[in-house]
Short mmCIF file of C-alpha atoms in Angstrom, two decimals:
data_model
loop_
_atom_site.label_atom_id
_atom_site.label_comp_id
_atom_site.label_asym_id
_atom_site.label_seq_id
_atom_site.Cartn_x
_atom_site.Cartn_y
_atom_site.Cartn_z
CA UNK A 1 -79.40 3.15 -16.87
CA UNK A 2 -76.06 4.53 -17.57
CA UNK A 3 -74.64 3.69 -20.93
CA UNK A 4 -71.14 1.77 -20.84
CA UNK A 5 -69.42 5.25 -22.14
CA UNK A 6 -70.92 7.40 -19.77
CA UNK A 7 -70.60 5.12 -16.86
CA UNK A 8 -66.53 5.11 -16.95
CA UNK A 9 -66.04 8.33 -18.21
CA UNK A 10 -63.84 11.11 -16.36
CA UNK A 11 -65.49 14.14 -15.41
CA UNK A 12 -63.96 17.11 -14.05
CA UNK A 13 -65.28 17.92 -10.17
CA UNK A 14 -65.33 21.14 -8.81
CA UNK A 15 -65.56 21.25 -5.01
CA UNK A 16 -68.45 23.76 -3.75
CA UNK A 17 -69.17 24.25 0.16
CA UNK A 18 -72.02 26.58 1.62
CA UNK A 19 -72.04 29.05 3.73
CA UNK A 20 -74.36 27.19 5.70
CA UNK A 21 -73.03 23.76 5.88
CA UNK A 22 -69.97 25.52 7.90
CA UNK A 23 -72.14 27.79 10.19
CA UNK A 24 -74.05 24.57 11.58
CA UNK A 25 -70.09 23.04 12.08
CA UNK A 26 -69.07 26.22 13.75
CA UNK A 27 -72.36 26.13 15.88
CA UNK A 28 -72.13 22.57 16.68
CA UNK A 29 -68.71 22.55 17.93
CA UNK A 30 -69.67 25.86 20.32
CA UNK A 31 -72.47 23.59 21.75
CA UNK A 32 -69.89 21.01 22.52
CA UNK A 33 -70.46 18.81 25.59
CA UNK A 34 -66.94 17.63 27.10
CA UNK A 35 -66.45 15.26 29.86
CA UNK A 36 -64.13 15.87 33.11
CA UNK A 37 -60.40 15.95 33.49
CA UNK A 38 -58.59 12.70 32.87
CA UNK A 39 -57.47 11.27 35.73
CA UNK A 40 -54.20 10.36 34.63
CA UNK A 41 -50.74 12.68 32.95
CA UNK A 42 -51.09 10.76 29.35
CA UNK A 43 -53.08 9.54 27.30
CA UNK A 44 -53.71 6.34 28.71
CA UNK A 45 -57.30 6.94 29.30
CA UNK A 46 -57.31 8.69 25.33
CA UNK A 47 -57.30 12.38 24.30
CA UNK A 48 -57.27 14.66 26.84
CA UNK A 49 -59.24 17.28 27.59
CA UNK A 50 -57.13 20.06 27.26
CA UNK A 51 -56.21 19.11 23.81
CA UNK A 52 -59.31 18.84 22.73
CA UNK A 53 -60.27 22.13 24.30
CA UNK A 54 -57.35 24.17 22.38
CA UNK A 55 -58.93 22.38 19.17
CA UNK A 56 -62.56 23.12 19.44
CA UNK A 57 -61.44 26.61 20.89
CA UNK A 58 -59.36 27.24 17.66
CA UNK A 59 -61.66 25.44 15.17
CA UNK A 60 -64.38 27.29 16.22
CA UNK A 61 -62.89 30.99 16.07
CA UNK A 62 -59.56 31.09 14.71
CA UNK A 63 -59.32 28.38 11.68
CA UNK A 64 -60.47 29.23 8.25
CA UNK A 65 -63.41 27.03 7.39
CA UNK A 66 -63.05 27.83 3.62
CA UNK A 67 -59.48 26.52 3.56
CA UNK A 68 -60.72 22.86 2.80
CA UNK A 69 -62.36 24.27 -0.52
CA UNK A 70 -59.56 26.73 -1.48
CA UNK A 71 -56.52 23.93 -1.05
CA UNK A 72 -58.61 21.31 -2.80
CA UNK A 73 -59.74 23.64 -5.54
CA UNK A 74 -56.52 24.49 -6.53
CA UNK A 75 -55.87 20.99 -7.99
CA UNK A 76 -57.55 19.59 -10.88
CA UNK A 77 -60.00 17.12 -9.27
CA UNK A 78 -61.85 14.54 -11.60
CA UNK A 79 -64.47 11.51 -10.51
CA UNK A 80 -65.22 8.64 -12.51
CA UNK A 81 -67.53 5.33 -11.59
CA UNK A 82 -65.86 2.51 -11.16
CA UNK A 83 -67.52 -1.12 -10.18
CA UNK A 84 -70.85 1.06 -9.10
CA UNK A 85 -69.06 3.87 -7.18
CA UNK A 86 -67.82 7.09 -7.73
CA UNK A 87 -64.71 7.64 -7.25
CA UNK A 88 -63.05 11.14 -6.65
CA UNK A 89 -58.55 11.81 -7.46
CA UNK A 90 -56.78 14.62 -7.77
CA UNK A 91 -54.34 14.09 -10.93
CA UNK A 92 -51.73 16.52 -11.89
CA UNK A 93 -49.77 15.43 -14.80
CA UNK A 94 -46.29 17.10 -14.01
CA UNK A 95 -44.58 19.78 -16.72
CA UNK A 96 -41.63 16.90 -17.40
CA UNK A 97 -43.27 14.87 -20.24
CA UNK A 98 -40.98 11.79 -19.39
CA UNK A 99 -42.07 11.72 -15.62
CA UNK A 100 -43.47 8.59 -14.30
CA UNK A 101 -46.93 7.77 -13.11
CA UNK A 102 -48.01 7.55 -9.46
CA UNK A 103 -50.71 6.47 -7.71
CA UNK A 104 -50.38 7.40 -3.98
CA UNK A 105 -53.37 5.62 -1.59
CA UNK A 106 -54.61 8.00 1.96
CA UNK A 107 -55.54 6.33 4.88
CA UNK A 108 -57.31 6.60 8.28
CA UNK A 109 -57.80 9.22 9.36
CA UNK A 110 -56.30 10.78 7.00
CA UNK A 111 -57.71 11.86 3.68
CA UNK A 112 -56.09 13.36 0.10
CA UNK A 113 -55.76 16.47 2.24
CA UNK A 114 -52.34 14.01 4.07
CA UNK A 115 -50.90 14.12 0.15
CA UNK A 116 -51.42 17.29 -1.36
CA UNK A 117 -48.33 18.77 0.01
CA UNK A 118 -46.34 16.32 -1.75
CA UNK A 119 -47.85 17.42 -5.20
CA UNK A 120 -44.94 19.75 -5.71
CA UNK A 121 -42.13 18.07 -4.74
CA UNK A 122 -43.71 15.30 -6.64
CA UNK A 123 -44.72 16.43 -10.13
CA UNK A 124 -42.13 19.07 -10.18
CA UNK A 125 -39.16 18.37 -8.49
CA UNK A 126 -37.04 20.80 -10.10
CA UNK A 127 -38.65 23.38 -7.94
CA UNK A 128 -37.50 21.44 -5.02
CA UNK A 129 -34.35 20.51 -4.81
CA UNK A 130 -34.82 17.36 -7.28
CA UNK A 131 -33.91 16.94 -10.93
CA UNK A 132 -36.65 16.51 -14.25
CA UNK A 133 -35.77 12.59 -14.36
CA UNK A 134 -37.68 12.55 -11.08
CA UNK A 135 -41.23 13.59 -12.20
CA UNK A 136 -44.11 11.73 -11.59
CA UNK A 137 -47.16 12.50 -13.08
CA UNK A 138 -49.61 12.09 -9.85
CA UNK A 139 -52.73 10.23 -8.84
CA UNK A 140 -54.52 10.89 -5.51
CA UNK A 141 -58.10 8.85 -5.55
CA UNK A 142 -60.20 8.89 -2.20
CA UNK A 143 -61.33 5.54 -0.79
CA UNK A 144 -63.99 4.28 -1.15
CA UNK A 145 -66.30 6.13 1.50
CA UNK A 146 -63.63 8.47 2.14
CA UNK A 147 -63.85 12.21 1.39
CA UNK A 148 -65.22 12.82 -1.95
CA UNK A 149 -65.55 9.12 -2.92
CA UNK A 150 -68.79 7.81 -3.17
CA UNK A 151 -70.24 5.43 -0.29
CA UNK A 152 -70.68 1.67 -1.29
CA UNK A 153 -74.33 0.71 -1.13
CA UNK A 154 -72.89 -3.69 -0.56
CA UNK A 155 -70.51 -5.43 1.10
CA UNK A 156 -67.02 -6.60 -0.36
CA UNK A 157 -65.48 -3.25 -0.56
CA UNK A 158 -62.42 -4.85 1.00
CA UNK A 159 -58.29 -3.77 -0.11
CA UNK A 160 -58.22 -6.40 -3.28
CA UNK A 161 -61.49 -4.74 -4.66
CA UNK A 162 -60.38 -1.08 -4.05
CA UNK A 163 -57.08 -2.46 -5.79
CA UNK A 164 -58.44 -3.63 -8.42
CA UNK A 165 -60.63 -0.51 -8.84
CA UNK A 166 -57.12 1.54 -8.59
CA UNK A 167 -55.58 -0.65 -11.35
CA UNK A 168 -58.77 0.39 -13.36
CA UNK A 169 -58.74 4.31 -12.61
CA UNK A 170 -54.83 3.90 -13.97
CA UNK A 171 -56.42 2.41 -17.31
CA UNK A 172 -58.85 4.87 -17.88
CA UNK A 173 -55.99 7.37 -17.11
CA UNK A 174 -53.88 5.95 -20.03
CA UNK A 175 -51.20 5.16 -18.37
CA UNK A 176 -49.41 2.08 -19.28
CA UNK A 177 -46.63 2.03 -17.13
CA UNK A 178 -47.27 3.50 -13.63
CA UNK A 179 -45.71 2.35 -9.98
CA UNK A 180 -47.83 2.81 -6.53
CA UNK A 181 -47.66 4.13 -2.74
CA UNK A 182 -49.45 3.69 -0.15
CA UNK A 183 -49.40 3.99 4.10
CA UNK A 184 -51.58 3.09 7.02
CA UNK A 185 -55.42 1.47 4.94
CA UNK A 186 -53.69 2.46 1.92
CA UNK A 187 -50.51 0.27 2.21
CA UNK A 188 -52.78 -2.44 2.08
CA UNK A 189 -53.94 -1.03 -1.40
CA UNK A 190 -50.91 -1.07 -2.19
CA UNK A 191 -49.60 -4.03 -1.09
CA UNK A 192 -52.95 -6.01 -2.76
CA UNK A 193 -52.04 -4.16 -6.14
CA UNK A 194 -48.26 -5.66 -5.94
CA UNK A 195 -50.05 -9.31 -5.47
CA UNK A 196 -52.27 -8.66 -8.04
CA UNK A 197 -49.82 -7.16 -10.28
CA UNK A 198 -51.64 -5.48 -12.69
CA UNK A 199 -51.07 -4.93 -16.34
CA UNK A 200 -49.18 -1.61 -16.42
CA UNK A 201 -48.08 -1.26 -12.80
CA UNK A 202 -44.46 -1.90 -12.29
CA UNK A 203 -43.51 -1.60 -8.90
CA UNK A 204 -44.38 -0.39 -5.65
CA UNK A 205 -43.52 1.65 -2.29
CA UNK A 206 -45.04 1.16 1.34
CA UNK A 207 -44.31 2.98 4.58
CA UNK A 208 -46.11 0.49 6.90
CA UNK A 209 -45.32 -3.54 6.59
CA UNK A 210 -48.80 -4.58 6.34
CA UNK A 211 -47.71 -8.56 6.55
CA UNK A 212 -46.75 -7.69 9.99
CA UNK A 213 -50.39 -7.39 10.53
CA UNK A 214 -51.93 -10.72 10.07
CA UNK A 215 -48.58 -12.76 10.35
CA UNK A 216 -45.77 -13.74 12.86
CA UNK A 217 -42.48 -12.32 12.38
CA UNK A 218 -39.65 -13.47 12.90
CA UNK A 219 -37.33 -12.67 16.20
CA UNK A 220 -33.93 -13.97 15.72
CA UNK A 221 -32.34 -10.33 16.42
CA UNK A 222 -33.00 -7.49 18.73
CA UNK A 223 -34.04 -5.00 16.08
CA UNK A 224 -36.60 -7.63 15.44
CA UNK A 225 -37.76 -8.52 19.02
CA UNK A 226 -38.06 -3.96 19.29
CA UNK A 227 -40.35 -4.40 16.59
CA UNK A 228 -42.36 -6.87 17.81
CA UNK A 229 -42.84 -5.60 21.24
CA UNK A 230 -43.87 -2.39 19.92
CA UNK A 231 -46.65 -3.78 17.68
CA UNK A 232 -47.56 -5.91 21.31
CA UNK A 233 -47.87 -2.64 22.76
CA UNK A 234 -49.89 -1.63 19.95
CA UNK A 235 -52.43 -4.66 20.37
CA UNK A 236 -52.67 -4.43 24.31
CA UNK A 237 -53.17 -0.53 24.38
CA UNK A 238 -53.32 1.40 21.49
CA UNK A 239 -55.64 -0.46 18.95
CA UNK A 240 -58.90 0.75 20.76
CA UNK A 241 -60.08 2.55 17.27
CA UNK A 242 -58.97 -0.31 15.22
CA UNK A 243 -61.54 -2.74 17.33
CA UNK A 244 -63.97 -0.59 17.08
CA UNK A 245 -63.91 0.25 13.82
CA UNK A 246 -63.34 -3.27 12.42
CA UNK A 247 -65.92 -5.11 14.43
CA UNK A 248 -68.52 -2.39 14.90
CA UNK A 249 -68.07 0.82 13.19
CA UNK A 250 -71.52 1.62 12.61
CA UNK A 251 -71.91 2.53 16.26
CA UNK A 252 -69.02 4.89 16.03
CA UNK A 253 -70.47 5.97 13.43
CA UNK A 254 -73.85 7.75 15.03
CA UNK A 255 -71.17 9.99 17.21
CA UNK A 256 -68.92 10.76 14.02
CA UNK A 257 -72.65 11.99 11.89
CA UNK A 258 -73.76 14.05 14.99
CA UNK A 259 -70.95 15.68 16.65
CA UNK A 260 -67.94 17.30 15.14
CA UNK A 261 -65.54 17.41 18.58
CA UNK A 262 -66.35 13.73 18.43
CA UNK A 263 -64.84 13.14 15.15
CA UNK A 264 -62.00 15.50 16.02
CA UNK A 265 -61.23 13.19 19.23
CA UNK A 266 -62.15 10.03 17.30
CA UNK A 267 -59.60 11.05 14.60
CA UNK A 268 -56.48 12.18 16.23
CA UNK A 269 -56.36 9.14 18.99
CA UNK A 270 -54.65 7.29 16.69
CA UNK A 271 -50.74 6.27 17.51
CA UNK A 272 -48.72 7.57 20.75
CA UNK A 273 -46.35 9.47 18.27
CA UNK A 274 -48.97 10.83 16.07
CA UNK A 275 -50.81 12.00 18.95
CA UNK A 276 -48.45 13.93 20.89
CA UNK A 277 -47.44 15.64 18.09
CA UNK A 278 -50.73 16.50 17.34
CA UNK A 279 -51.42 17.85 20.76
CA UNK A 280 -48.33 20.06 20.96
CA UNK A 281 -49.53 21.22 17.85
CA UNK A 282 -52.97 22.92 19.55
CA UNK A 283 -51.75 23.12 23.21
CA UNK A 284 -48.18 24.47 22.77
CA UNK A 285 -48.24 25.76 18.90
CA UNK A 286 -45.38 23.59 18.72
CA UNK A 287 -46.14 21.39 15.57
CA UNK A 288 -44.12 18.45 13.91
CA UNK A 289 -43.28 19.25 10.63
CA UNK A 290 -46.15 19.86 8.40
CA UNK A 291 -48.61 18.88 11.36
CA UNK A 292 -49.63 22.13 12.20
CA UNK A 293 -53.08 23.03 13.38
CA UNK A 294 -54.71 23.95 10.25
CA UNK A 295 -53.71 21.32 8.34
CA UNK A 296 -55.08 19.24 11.04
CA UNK A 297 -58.12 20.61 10.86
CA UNK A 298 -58.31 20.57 7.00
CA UNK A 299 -58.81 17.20 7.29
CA UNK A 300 -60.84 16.54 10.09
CA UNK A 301 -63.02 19.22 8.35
CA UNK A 302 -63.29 17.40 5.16
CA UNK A 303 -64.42 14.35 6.79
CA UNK A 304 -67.17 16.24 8.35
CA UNK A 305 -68.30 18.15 5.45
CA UNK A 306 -68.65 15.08 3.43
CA UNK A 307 -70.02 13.08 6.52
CA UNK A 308 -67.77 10.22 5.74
CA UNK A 309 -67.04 9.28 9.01
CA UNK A 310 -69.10 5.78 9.13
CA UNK A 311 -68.41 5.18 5.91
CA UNK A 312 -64.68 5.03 6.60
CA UNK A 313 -64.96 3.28 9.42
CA UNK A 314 -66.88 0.20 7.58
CA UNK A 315 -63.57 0.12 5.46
CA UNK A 316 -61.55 -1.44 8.77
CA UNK A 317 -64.69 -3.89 8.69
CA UNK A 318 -64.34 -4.83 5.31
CA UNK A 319 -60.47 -5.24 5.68
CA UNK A 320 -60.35 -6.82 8.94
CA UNK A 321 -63.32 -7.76 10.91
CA UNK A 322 -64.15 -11.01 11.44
CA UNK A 323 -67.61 -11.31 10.02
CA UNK A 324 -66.55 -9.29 7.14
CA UNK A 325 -66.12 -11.58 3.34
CA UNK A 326 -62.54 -10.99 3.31
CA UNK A 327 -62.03 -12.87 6.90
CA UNK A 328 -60.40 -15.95 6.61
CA UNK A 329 -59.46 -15.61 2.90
CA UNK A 330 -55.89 -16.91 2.05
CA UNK A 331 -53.83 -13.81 0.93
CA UNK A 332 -52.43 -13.75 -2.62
CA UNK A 333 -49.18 -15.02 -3.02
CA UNK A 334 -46.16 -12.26 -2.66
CA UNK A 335 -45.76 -9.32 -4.96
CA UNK A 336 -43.94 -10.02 -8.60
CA UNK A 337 -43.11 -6.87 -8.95
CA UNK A 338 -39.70 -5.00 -7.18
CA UNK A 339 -40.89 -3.51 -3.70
CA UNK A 340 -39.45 -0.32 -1.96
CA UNK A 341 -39.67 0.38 1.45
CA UNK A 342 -38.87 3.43 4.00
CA UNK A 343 -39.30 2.94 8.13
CA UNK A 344 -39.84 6.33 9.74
CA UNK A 345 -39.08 6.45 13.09
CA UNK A 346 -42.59 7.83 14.41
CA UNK A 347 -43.97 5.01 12.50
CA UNK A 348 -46.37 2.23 14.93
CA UNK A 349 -43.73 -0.24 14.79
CA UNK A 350 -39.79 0.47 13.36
CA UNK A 351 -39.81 -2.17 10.46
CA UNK A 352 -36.51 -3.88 10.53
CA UNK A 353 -35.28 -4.98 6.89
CA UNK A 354 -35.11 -8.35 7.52
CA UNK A 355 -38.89 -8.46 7.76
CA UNK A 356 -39.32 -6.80 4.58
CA UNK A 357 -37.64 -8.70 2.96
CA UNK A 358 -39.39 -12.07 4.70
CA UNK A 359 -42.10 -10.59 3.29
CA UNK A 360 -41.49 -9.22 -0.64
CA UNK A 361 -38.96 -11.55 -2.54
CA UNK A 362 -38.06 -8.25 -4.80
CA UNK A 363 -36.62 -5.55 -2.55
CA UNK A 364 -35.18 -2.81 -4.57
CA UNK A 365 -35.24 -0.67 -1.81
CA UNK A 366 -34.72 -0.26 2.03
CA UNK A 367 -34.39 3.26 4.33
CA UNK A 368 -34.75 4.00 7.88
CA UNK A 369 -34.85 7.85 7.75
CA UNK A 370 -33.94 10.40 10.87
CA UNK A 371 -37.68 12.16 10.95
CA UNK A 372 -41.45 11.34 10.27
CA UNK A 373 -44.09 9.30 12.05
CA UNK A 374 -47.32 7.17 10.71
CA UNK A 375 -48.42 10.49 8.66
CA UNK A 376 -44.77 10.48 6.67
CA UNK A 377 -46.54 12.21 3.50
CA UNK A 378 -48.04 15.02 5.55
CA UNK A 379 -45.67 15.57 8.23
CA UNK A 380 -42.65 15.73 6.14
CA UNK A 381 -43.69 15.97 2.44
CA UNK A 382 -40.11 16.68 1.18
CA UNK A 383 -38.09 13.67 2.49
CA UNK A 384 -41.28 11.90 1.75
CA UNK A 385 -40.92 12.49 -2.00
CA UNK A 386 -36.89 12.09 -1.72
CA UNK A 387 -37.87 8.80 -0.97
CA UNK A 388 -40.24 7.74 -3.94
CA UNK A 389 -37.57 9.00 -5.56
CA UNK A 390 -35.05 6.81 -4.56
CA UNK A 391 -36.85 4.09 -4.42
CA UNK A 392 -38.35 4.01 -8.11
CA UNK A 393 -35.44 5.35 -9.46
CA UNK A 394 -34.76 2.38 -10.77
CA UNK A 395 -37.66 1.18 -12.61
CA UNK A 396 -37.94 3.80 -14.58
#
């Protein structure tokens, strides 16, 4: 048994891929099985097959396999155990000793791969437009079952636990004064670490309302009534992964293990907006921002090299299916702490400010912004950072 020292500490993790492990993903996805033509223009009956043919065609001869290892090597990666599992971050402490701490939470499908791009603007801003008093010294962890993470063996990995686990990873870091971010899974990180309000963590930053989720909203105006329609529409015809996922993911999960066009498809039928840019991306060469194909494929590749596919998928179960522990539980009361929030236009749902602030009795901070969709960080990792700026400018 692990001593108490060696348990918790921080060791340094050095990402190695073999030359094998990517021939039997290059072979599998040239033995790929597809189905017909959809029968419709859209995506109404899910990703279409010419998409997915420019992907597989271009993953399979064009993209570098060893760009996963190469990107994620060039950042000092650590993994420490934390309430029985090991958890994998990136953490680059940025050259402005004053510069704040951050800890910045992935979600699905995305992966640390979404964030990296922001580690520049981030820790140095100088070298992008900002000034030194907007450092932050930078924390990217994997979830849980995601990436590099280590897969919980029990149940009751649900968003308060991982928070709590993030508030712990911050300790160990030595940072007593730190604020947090977080989108899609890990808004609701970060929206669980605001209720629980830590010692240490200060404030924190969302790009995706996750109240909205479980509650009703008001509808008094008609920025409010666009919202809610949307996330209707979401519900009725888009949430087909999200069912899956949170009430049986590991049946997805045999097709995510065994095939990697599967997880490619599984992975980028996520939102409308996300989609289509996505697809442009492969079947035009026409990408959004920093959604381009090989930074597509960087992540989709990660999650097959680490075969985390399943395990991410029991994360949605844990957070919101109904026979999960967390189901039914009465959420904690609001966040203490100030709250910042930015709508992107891409986004699921366009948050109106009136619901943030229904929701968080601290807003410091409220921005609709021209660009971006549901993967802000990754498709546009400079007004991304602008906006962490902004908004914990003043908690500093």
């Amino acid at each position: 048994m692990a001593t108490v020292e060696t348990a918790t500490e921080i060791r340094p993790f050095q990402l190695e891929i073999q030359e094998e492990e990517l021939e039997d993903l290059r072979r599998r996805i040239v033995a790929k099985r597809l189905p017909s033509k959809e029968l419709v223009e859209d995506r109404s009956q899910g990703v279409q097959l010419a998409t997915i043919q420019e992907l597989a065609g271009y993953w399979a001869t064009d993209y570098d396999l060893g760009r996963v290892e190469a990107r994620l090597s060039a950042l000092p990666q650590f993994t420490t155990e934390i309430d029985g599992v090991n958890i994998h971050f990136i953490h680059v402490r940025s050259p402005h000793e004053s510069a704040l701490a951050l800890i910045m939470t992935h979600g699905w499908p995305g992966s640390v791969v979404e964030l990296i791009d922001s580690v520049g603007p981030l820790t140095d801003p100088t070298a992008h437009g900002g000034g030194a008093e907007d450092a932050f010294h930078l924390v990217l962890p994997s979830l849980p079952g995601y990436g590099f993470s280590g897969e919980p063996v029990e149940i009751g990995w649900d968003l308060e636990r991982t928070a709590r686990a993030w508030a712990e990873l911050m300790r160990r870091l030595g940072y007593t004064n730190y604020v947090a971010q977080g989108g899609d899974v890990g808004a609701g990180v970060t929206d669980a670490m605001g209720r629980q309000a830590p010692d240490g963590l200060i404030s924190i930053h969302t790009n995706l309302l996750v109240p909205a989720l479980s509650g009703t909203m008001p509808t008094d105006t008609d920025e409010e009534r666009a919202a809610a329609a949307q996330i209707a529409t979401f519900q009725r015809s888009g949430n087909g992964y999200f069912v899956e996922m949170a009430t049986r993911p590991q049946t997805i999960g045999y097709a995510l293990l065994d095939s990697p066009v599967a997880l490619a498809a599984w992975m980028i039928d996520h939102d409308t907006d996300a989609y289509y840019k996505i697809a442009r991306a492969f079947v035009d060469e026409r990408p959004s921002g920093n959604l381009t194909r090989d930074n597509v494929l960087d992540n989709i590749t990660a999650y097959w090299l680490t075969g985390t596919g399943a395990s991410a998928a029991r994360s949605y179960w844990e957070a919101y299916g109904p026979d999960a522990p967390a189901a039914g539980r009465q959420p904690l009361p609001p966040p203490p702490i100030p709250v910042g929030f930015t709508t992107f236009p891409g986004e699921i749902w366009r948050t109106p400010r009136s619901w943030v602030e229904a929701s968080y009795p601290n807003v410091i901070y409220f921005n609709e912004v021209d660009r971006g969709g549901h993967f802000a960080a990754w498709e546009e990792p400079q007004l991304f950072s602008e906006e962490l700026r902004a908004t914990f400018a003043s908690v500093r």
